[in-house]
Amino acid sequence: MVAGLCALFVLVAVLRRPPAMAVMRWVWPLCTLFGSVLWVWLYRRARRHEGHCAHTGHHGHGRGEGHAAHAGQPTWLSIAKGASHCGAGCALGDLIAEWLAFAVPGIAVALGWHTLFAEKTFAVWILDFMLAFSIGIAFQYFAIVPMRGLSPGKGLIAALKADALSIASWQVGMYGVMAAGQFLWFRPVYGALAPVDSAQFWFLMQLSMLAGFGTAFPVNWWLVKVGVKEAM
């Protein structure tokens, strides 16, 4: 409930005052769905920085737009924004995948439920990863192409180089906490895994996404440090 209200607040805010980087219009509200008040704080911190850049005359155009957007901001904030691209892709991918597999169980069967996996959860995680990876790369693509002025082909390659490892590291943290919550908490205590249409499942998902941010943040820091990923 709180996260939903926070996401609505941020959505209205980005519609009224679009961020310098267009893709962040989607990234901020999606991340607030799991990050709640923490991502509202991150969003407001980033907006204050953009306002400061505009006030002091740091405006970006074309290729330099991304550099102007992060000029002078704290390194941790730039890394958090970059990791949030992964978080937004994972959040949207997981939302779609979990509800789709819930509504159409045959999808999980096609992905190995009853044949490769006794638990439906593991089959659905394959769909989770596929959608999260695809959407996360798309978010990075639409961030990196305007920043570097790349062609579509080179932009896709750059997006894959920048975010493939980041998304994978996010999913590792997320799956780890989801597995611990479902198999070590819900099943022993309540006798069953939390179903997708329950508040318990989505509360655990919020915690898992925060864990994903925790595992992706240092990876993003390293990617920026070695020049594979652009600071944002």
CSV table of C-alpha atoms in Angstrom, one decimal:
chain,number,residue,atom,x,y,z
A,1,MET,CA,0.0,0.0,0.0
A,2,VAL,CA,2.7,2.5,1.0
A,3,ALA,CA,4.9,1.5,-2.0
A,4,GLY,CA,1.9,2.0,-4.3
A,5,LEU,CA,1.2,5.4,-3.0
A,6,CYS,CA,4.9,6.3,-3.3
A,7,ALA,CA,5.0,5.1,-6.9
A,8,LEU,CA,1.9,7.2,-7.7
A,9,PHE,CA,3.6,10.2,-6.1
A,10,VAL,CA,6.7,9.7,-8.2
A,11,LEU,CA,4.7,9.0,-11.4
A,12,VAL,CA,2.8,12.3,-11.0
A,13,ALA,CA,6.1,14.1,-10.2
A,14,VAL,CA,7.9,12.8,-13.3
A,15,LEU,CA,5.0,13.6,-15.5
A,16,ARG,CA,4.8,17.2,-14.2
A,17,ARG,CA,8.6,17.6,-14.4
A,18,PRO,CA,10.3,15.1,-16.7
A,19,PRO,CA,13.8,14.0,-15.7
A,20,ALA,CA,16.7,15.1,-17.9
A,21,MET,CA,17.2,11.4,-19.0
A,22,ALA,CA,13.8,10.4,-20.6
A,23,VAL,CA,14.0,6.7,-19.6
A,24,MET,CA,14.0,7.7,-15.9
A,25,ARG,CA,10.4,8.6,-16.3
A,26,TRP,CA,9.7,4.9,-16.2
A,27,VAL,CA,12.6,3.8,-14.0
A,28,TRP,CA,11.8,6.0,-11.0
A,29,PRO,CA,8.1,4.9,-10.5
A,30,LEU,CA,8.9,1.2,-11.2
A,31,CYS,CA,11.7,1.1,-8.6
A,32,THR,CA,9.4,2.9,-6.1
A,33,LEU,CA,7.0,-0.1,-6.3
A,34,PHE,CA,9.6,-2.1,-4.3
A,35,GLY,CA,11.8,0.6,-2.9
A,36,SER,CA,8.9,2.7,-1.4
A,37,VAL,CA,10.1,5.7,0.6
A,38,LEU,CA,13.7,4.9,0.0
A,39,TRP,CA,13.3,5.4,-3.8
A,40,VAL,CA,11.2,8.5,-3.2
A,41,TRP,CA,14.2,9.9,-1.3
A,42,LEU,CA,16.6,8.9,-4.1
A,43,TYR,CA,14.4,10.5,-6.7
A,44,ARG,CA,14.1,13.7,-4.8
A,45,ARG,CA,17.9,13.7,-4.2
A,46,ALA,CA,18.5,13.2,-8.0
A,47,ARG,CA,16.0,16.0,-8.9
A,48,ARG,CA,17.7,18.4,-6.5
A,49,HIS,CA,21.0,17.7,-8.3
A,50,GLU,CA,19.4,18.2,-11.7
A,51,GLY,CA,17.9,21.5,-10.5
A,52,HIS,CA,21.3,22.6,-9.3
A,53,CYS,CA,22.9,21.8,-12.7
A,54,ALA,CA,20.2,23.8,-14.5
A,55,HIS,CA,20.6,26.7,-12.1
A,56,THR,CA,24.4,26.8,-12.6
A,57,GLY,CA,24.1,26.5,-16.3
A,58,HIS,CA,25.0,22.9,-16.9
A,59,HIS,CA,22.7,21.9,-19.7
A,60,GLY,CA,23.2,18.9,-22.0
A,61,HIS,CA,22.5,18.6,-25.6
A,62,GLY,CA,22.8,15.5,-27.8
A,63,ARG,CA,25.8,13.4,-26.9
A,64,GLY,CA,26.7,15.4,-23.8
A,65,GLU,CA,23.2,15.2,-22.3
A,66,GLY,CA,24.1,12.3,-20.0
A,67,HIS,CA,27.3,13.8,-18.8
A,68,ALA,CA,25.5,17.1,-17.9
A,69,ALA,CA,22.9,15.1,-16.0
A,70,HIS,CA,25.4,13.6,-13.6
A,71,ALA,CA,28.1,16.3,-13.5
A,72,GLY,CA,29.2,16.9,-9.9
A,73,GLN,CA,26.7,14.5,-8.3
A,74,PRO,CA,27.9,12.1,-5.6
A,75,THR,CA,29.3,8.9,-7.0
A,76,TRP,CA,27.0,6.7,-5.0
A,77,LEU,CA,24.0,8.5,-6.4
A,78,SER,CA,25.2,8.0,-10.0
A,79,ILE,CA,25.7,4.3,-9.3
A,80,ALA,CA,22.3,4.0,-7.6
A,81,LYS,CA,20.6,5.5,-10.7
A,82,GLY,CA,22.5,3.1,-13.0
A,83,ALA,CA,21.5,0.1,-10.8
A,84,SER,CA,17.9,1.4,-10.8
A,85,HIS,CA,17.8,0.7,-14.6
A,86,CYS,CA,18.3,-3.0,-13.7
A,87,GLY,CA,15.8,-2.7,-10.9
A,88,ALA,CA,13.1,-1.2,-13.1
A,89,GLY,CA,13.6,-3.9,-15.7
A,90,CYS,CA,13.5,-6.6,-13.0
A,91,ALA,CA,10.4,-5.1,-11.3
A,92,LEU,CA,8.4,-4.9,-14.6
A,93,GLY,CA,9.6,-8.3,-15.8
A,94,ASP,CA,8.8,-10.0,-12.5
A,95,LEU,CA,5.3,-8.4,-12.4
A,96,ILE,CA,4.5,-9.6,-15.9
A,97,ALA,CA,6.1,-13.0,-15.5
A,98,GLU,CA,4.5,-13.9,-12.2
A,99,TRP,CA,1.0,-12.9,-13.1
A,100,LEU,CA,1.3,-14.4,-16.6
A,101,ALA,CA,2.4,-17.8,-15.2
A,102,PHE,CA,-0.3,-17.6,-12.5
A,103,ALA,CA,-3.0,-17.0,-15.1
A,104,VAL,CA,-1.6,-19.5,-17.6
A,105,PRO,CA,0.0,-22.5,-15.8
A,106,GLY,CA,0.9,-24.0,-19.1
A,107,ILE,CA,3.8,-21.5,-19.4
A,108,ALA,CA,5.5,-23.0,-16.4
A,109,VAL,CA,4.9,-26.5,-17.7
A,110,ALA,CA,6.6,-25.5,-21.0
A,111,LEU,CA,9.6,-24.1,-19.0
A,112,GLY,CA,10.1,-27.4,-17.2
A,113,TRP,CA,7.6,-27.7,-14.4
A,114,HIS,CA,6.9,-31.4,-13.8
A,115,THR,CA,9.8,-32.4,-16.0
A,116,LEU,CA,12.9,-30.5,-15.0
A,117,PHE,CA,11.5,-29.0,-11.8
A,118,ALA,CA,9.1,-30.4,-9.1
A,119,GLU,CA,8.5,-26.8,-8.0
A,120,LYS,CA,6.6,-24.4,-10.2
A,121,THR,CA,8.6,-21.6,-8.7
A,122,PHE,CA,11.8,-22.6,-10.5
A,123,ALA,CA,10.2,-22.8,-13.9
A,124,VAL,CA,8.6,-19.3,-13.4
A,125,TRP,CA,12.0,-17.9,-12.4
A,126,ILE,CA,13.2,-18.7,-16.0
A,127,LEU,CA,10.5,-16.6,-17.4
A,128,ASP,CA,11.2,-13.9,-14.7
A,129,PHE,CA,14.9,-13.8,-15.8
A,130,MET,CA,14.0,-13.7,-19.6
A,131,LEU,CA,11.6,-10.8,-19.2
A,132,ALA,CA,13.7,-8.9,-16.6
A,133,PHE,CA,16.8,-9.2,-18.8
A,134,SER,CA,15.1,-8.1,-21.9
A,135,ILE,CA,13.3,-5.1,-20.3
A,136,GLY,CA,16.4,-4.1,-18.4
A,137,ILE,CA,18.6,-4.1,-21.5
A,138,ALA,CA,15.9,-2.0,-23.2
A,139,PHE,CA,16.0,0.6,-20.4
A,140,GLN,CA,19.8,0.7,-20.7
A,141,TYR,CA,19.6,1.0,-24.5
A,142,PHE,CA,17.3,4.0,-24.3
A,143,ALA,CA,19.6,5.6,-21.7
A,144,ILE,CA,22.9,4.9,-23.4
A,145,VAL,CA,22.1,5.7,-27.0
A,146,PRO,CA,21.3,9.4,-26.4
A,147,MET,CA,24.2,9.7,-24.0
A,148,ARG,CA,26.8,8.4,-26.6
A,149,GLY,CA,25.0,9.2,-29.9
A,150,LEU,CA,25.2,5.5,-31.0
A,151,SER,CA,23.6,3.7,-33.9
A,152,PRO,CA,20.9,1.1,-33.0
A,153,GLY,CA,23.3,-1.8,-33.5
A,154,LYS,CA,26.1,-0.3,-31.5
A,155,GLY,CA,23.6,0.9,-28.9
A,156,LEU,CA,22.3,-2.6,-28.3
A,157,ILE,CA,25.9,-4.0,-28.0
A,158,ALA,CA,26.8,-1.2,-25.5
A,159,ALA,CA,23.6,-1.9,-23.5
A,160,LEU,CA,24.4,-5.6,-23.3
A,161,LYS,CA,28.0,-4.9,-22.2
A,162,ALA,CA,26.8,-2.3,-19.6
A,163,ASP,CA,23.9,-4.2,-18.0
A,164,ALA,CA,24.1,-8.0,-18.7
A,165,LEU,CA,26.3,-8.6,-15.6
A,166,SER,CA,24.4,-6.0,-13.6
A,167,ILE,CA,21.0,-7.6,-14.3
A,168,ALA,CA,22.4,-11.1,-13.5
A,169,SER,CA,23.8,-9.9,-10.2
A,170,TRP,CA,20.4,-8.3,-9.3
A,171,GLN,CA,18.6,-11.5,-10.0
A,172,VAL,CA,21.1,-13.5,-7.9
A,173,GLY,CA,20.2,-11.4,-4.8
A,174,MET,CA,16.5,-11.4,-5.6
A,175,TYR,CA,16.3,-15.2,-6.1
A,176,GLY,CA,18.3,-15.8,-3.0
A,177,VAL,CA,15.9,-13.9,-0.7
A,178,MET,CA,12.9,-15.3,-2.5
A,179,ALA,CA,14.1,-18.8,-2.1
A,180,ALA,CA,14.9,-18.3,1.6
A,181,GLY,CA,11.6,-16.7,2.2
A,182,GLN,CA,9.5,-19.3,0.4
A,183,PHE,CA,11.3,-22.5,1.4
A,184,LEU,CA,12.8,-21.6,4.7
A,185,TRP,CA,10.1,-19.3,6.1
A,186,PHE,CA,6.7,-19.7,4.5
A,187,ARG,CA,6.7,-23.4,3.9
A,188,PRO,CA,8.0,-24.5,7.4
A,189,VAL,CA,5.8,-22.0,9.2
A,190,TYR,CA,2.6,-21.9,7.2
A,191,GLY,CA,2.8,-25.3,5.4
A,192,ALA,CA,2.9,-23.9,1.9
A,193,LEU,CA,4.6,-21.4,-0.4
A,194,ALA,CA,3.0,-18.0,-0.6
A,195,PRO,CA,0.9,-17.9,-3.8
A,196,VAL,CA,1.3,-15.0,-6.3
A,197,ASP,CA,-2.2,-13.7,-5.4
A,198,SER,CA,-1.2,-13.0,-1.8
A,199,ALA,CA,0.1,-10.0,0.0
A,200,GLN,CA,2.8,-12.2,1.6
A,201,PHE,CA,4.3,-13.1,-1.8
A,202,TRP,CA,4.6,-9.4,-2.9
A,203,PHE,CA,6.0,-8.3,0.5
A,204,LEU,CA,8.7,-11.0,0.1
A,205,MET,CA,9.2,-9.8,-3.5
A,206,GLN,CA,9.8,-6.2,-2.2
A,207,LEU,CA,12.4,-7.5,0.2
A,208,SER,CA,14.0,-9.6,-2.5
A,209,MET,CA,14.2,-6.7,-4.9
A,210,LEU,CA,16.0,-4.7,-2.2
A,211,ALA,CA,18.4,-7.6,-1.9
A,212,GLY,CA,18.9,-7.5,-5.6
A,213,PHE,CA,19.9,-3.8,-5.4
A,214,GLY,CA,22.4,-4.8,-2.7
A,215,THR,CA,24.1,-7.3,-5.0
A,216,ALA,CA,23.9,-5.2,-8.1
A,217,PHE,CA,25.2,-1.9,-6.5
A,218,PRO,CA,28.9,-3.1,-6.2
A,219,VAL,CA,28.8,-4.6,-9.6
A,220,ASN,CA,27.6,-1.4,-11.1
A,221,TRP,CA,30.3,0.5,-9.2
A,222,TRP,CA,32.9,-1.7,-10.8
A,223,LEU,CA,31.4,-1.5,-14.3
A,224,VAL,CA,31.5,2.3,-14.1
A,225,LYS,CA,35.0,2.3,-12.6
A,226,VAL,CA,36.5,0.2,-15.5
A,227,GLY,CA,34.6,2.2,-18.1
A,228,VAL,CA,32.2,-0.5,-19.3
A,229,LYS,CA,29.1,1.4,-18.0
A,230,GLU,CA,28.3,5.2,-18.3
A,231,ALA,CA,27.8,7.1,-15.0
A,232,MET,CA,24.3,8.5,-14.9
